[in-house]
mmCIF file of C-alpha atoms in Angstrom:
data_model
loop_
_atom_site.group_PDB
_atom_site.id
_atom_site.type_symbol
_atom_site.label_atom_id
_atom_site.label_comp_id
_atom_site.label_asym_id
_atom_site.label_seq_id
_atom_site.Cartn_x
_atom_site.Cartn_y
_atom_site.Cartn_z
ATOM 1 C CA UNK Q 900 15.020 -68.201 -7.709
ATOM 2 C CA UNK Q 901 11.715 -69.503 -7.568
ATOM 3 C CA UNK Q 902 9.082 -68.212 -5.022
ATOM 4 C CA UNK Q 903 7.548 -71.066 -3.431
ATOM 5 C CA UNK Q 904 4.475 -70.468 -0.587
ATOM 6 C CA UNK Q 905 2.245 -73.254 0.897
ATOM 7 C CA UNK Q 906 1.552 -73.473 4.754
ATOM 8 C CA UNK Q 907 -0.127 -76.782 5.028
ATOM 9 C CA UNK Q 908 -0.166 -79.426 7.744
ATOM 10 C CA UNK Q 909 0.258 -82.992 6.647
ATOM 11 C CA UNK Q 910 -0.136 -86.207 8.028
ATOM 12 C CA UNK Q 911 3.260 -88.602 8.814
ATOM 13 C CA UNK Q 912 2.879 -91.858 8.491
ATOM 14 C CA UNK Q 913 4.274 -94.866 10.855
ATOM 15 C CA UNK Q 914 7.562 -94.934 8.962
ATOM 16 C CA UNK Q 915 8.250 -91.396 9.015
ATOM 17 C CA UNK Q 916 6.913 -90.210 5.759
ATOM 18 C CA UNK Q 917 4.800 -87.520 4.600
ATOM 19 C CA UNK Q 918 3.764 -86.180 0.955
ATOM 20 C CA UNK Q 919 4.839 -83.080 -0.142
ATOM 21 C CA UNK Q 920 1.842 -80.942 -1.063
ATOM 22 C CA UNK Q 921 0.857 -81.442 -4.888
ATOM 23 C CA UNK Q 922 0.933 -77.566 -4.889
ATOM 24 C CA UNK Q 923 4.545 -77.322 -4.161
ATOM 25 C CA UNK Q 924 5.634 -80.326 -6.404
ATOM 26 C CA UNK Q 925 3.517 -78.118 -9.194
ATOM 27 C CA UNK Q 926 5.847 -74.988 -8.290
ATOM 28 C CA UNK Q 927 8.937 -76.521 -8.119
ATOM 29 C CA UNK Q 928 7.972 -78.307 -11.872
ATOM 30 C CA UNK Q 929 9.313 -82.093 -12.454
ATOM 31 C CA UNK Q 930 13.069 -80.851 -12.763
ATOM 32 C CA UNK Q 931 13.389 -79.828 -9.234
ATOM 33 C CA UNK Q 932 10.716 -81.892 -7.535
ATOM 34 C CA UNK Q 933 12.400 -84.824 -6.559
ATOM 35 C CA UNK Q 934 16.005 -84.226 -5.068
ATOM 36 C CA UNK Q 935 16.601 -82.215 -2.086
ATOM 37 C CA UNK Q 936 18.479 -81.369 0.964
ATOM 38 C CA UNK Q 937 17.185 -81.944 4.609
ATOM 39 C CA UNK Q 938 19.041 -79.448 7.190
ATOM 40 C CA UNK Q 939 18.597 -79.201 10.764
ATOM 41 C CA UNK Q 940 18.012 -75.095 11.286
ATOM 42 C CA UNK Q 941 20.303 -73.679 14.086
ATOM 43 C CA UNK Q 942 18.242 -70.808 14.621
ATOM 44 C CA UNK Q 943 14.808 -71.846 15.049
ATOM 45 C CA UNK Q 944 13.416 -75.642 15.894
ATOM 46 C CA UNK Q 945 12.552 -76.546 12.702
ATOM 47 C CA UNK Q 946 13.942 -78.597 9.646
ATOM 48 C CA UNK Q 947 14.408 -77.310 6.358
ATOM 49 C CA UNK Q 948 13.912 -78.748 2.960
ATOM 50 C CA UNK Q 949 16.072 -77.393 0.186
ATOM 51 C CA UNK Q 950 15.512 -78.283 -3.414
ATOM 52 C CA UNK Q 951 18.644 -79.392 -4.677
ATOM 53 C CA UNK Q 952 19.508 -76.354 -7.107
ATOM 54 C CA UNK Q 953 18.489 -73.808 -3.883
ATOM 55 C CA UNK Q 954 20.927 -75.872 -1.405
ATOM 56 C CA UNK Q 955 23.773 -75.395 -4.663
ATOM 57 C CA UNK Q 956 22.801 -71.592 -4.485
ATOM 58 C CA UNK Q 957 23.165 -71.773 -1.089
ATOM 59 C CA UNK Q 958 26.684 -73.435 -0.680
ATOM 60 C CA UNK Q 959 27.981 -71.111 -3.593
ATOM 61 C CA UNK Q 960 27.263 -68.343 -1.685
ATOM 62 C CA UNK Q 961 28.788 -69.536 1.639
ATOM 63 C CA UNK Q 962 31.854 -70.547 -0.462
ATOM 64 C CA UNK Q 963 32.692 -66.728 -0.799
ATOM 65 C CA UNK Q 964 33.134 -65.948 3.073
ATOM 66 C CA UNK Q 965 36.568 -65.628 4.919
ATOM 67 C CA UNK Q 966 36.278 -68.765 7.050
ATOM 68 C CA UNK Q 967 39.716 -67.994 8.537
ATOM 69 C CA UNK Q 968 37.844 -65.502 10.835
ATOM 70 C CA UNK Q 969 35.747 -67.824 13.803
ATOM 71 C CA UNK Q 970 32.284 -65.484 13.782
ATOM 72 C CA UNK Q 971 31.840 -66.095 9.843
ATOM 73 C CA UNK Q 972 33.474 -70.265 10.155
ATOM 74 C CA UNK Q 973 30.436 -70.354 12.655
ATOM 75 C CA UNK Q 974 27.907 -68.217 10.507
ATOM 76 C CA UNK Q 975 28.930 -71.128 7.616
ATOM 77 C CA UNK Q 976 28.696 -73.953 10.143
ATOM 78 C CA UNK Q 977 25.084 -72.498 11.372
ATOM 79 C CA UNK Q 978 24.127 -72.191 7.613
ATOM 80 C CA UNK Q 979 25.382 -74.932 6.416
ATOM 81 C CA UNK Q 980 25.758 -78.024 8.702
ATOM 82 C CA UNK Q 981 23.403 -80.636 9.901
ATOM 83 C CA UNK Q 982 22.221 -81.324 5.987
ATOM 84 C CA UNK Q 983 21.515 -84.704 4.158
ATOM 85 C CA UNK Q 984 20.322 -85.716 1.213
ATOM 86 C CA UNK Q 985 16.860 -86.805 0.493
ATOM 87 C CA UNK Q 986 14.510 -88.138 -2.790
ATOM 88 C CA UNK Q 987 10.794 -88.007 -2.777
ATOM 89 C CA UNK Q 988 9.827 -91.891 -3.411
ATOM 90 C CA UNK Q 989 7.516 -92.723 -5.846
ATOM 91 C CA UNK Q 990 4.317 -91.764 -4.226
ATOM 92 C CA UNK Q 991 6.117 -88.116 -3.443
ATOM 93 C CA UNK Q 992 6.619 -88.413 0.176
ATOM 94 C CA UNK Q 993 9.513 -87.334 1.784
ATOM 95 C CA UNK Q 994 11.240 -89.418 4.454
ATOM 96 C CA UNK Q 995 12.404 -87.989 8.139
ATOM 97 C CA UNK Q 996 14.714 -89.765 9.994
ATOM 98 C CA UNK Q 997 13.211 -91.205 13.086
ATOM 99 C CA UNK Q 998 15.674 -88.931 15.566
ATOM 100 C CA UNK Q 999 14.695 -85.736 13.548
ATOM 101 C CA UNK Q 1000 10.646 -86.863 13.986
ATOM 102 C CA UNK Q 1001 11.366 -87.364 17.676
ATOM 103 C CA UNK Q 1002 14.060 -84.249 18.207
ATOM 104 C CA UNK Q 1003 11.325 -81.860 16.464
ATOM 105 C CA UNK Q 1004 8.371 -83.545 17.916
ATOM 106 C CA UNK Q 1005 7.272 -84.683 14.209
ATOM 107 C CA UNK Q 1006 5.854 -88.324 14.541
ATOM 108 C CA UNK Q 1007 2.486 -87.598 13.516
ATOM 109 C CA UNK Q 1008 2.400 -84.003 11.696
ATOM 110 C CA UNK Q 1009 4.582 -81.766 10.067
ATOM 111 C CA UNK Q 1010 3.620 -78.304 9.388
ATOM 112 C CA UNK Q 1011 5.025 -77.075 5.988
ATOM 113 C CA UNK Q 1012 5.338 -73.652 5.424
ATOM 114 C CA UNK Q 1013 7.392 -72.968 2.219
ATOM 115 C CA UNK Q 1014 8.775 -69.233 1.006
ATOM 116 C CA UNK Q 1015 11.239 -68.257 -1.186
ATOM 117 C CA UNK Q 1016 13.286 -71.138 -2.465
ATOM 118 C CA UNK Q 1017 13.259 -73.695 0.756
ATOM 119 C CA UNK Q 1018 10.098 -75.014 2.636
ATOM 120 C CA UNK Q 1019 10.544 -75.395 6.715
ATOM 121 C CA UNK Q 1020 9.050 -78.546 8.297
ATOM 122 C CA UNK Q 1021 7.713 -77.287 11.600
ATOM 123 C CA UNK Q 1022 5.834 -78.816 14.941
ATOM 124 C CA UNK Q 1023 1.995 -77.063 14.730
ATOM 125 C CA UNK Q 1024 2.457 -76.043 18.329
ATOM 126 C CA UNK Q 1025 5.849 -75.049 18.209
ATOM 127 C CA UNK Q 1026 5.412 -72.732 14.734
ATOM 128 C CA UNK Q 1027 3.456 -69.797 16.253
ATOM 129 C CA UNK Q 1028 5.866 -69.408 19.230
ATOM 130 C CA UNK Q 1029 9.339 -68.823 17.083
ATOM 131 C CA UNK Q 1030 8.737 -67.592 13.430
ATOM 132 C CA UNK Q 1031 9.220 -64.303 13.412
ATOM 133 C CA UNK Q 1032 10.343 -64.493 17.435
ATOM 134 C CA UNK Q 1033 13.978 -62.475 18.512
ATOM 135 C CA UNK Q 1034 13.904 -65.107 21.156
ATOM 136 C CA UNK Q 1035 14.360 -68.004 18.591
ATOM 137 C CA UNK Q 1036 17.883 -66.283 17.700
ATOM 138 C CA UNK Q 1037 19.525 -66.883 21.362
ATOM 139 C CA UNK Q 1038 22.205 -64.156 21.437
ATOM 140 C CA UNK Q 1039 23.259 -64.673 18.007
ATOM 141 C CA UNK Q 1040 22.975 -61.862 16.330
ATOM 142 C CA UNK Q 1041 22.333 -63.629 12.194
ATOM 143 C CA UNK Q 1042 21.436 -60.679 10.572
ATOM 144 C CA UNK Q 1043 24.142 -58.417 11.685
ATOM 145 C CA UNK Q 1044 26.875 -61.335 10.782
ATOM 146 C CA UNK Q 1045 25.515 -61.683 7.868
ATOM 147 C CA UNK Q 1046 25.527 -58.354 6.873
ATOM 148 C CA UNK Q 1047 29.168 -58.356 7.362
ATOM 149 C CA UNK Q 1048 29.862 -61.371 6.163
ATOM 150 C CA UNK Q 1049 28.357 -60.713 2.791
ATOM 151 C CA UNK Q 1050 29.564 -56.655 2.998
ATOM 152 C CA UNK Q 1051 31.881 -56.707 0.204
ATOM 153 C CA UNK Q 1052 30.668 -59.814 -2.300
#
């Protein structure tokens, strides 16, 4: 797993575009700069970009959980659901689609703060008030199912 950190804002353009930092395109190296995996998060207002090989991690570890019981088929639907695919074009910007810009109040920046193997697309305003915030969570209690979940794997 690669460790990934930028916190930049960037500019989007009139069609919804904005270039990935140069920094992160160096991290992730030319194999996994181009294809990734736009998700809608479920527990904080932002959207998340997932290399492609991170989103594969990801869905291989989901695959192991007992969906037959509703708390973990809704941990997998929370961790899972709301993705698409996306490819940096040729200039290495990334495309949002023009509900997500409006929904996450993203038409003219995007705040990109990258960790671990995924990089978050955030609002500037909205950023300081729910990273790291128990109110962002709304009565779900993530860790805790996830904990479970993952118990015995």
């Amino acid at each position: 797993m690669q460790n990934l950190r930028e916190n930049k804002a960037c500019s989007v353009d009139d069609k919804g575009r904005f270039r990935l930092p140069g920094s992160l395109v160096n991290q992730l190296g030319q194999e996994h700069s181009k294809f990734f995996v736009l998700q809608e998060e479920r527990v904080v207002p932002c959207l998340t970009l997932y290399p492609l090989y991170a989103w594969e991690e990801r869905v291989e570890k989901y695959k192991k959980v007992n969906t037959e019981i509703p708390k973990f088929r809704t941990l997998v639907a929370i961790a899972l659901g709301g993705a698409s695919d996306v490819v940096l074009d040729g200039s290495g910007r990334v495309q949002i689609p023009r509900q997500l810009l409006e929904k996450y109040k993203l038409e003219d920046k995007v705040l990109v703060n990258a960790y671990e193997n995924y990089i978050e697309l955030w609002n500037e305003e909205e950023y300081p008030k729910y990273r790291g915030s128990e109110a962002a969570y709304e009565g779900f209690d993530f860790e805790a199912v996830s904990q479970e979940a993952f118990a015995n794997l």
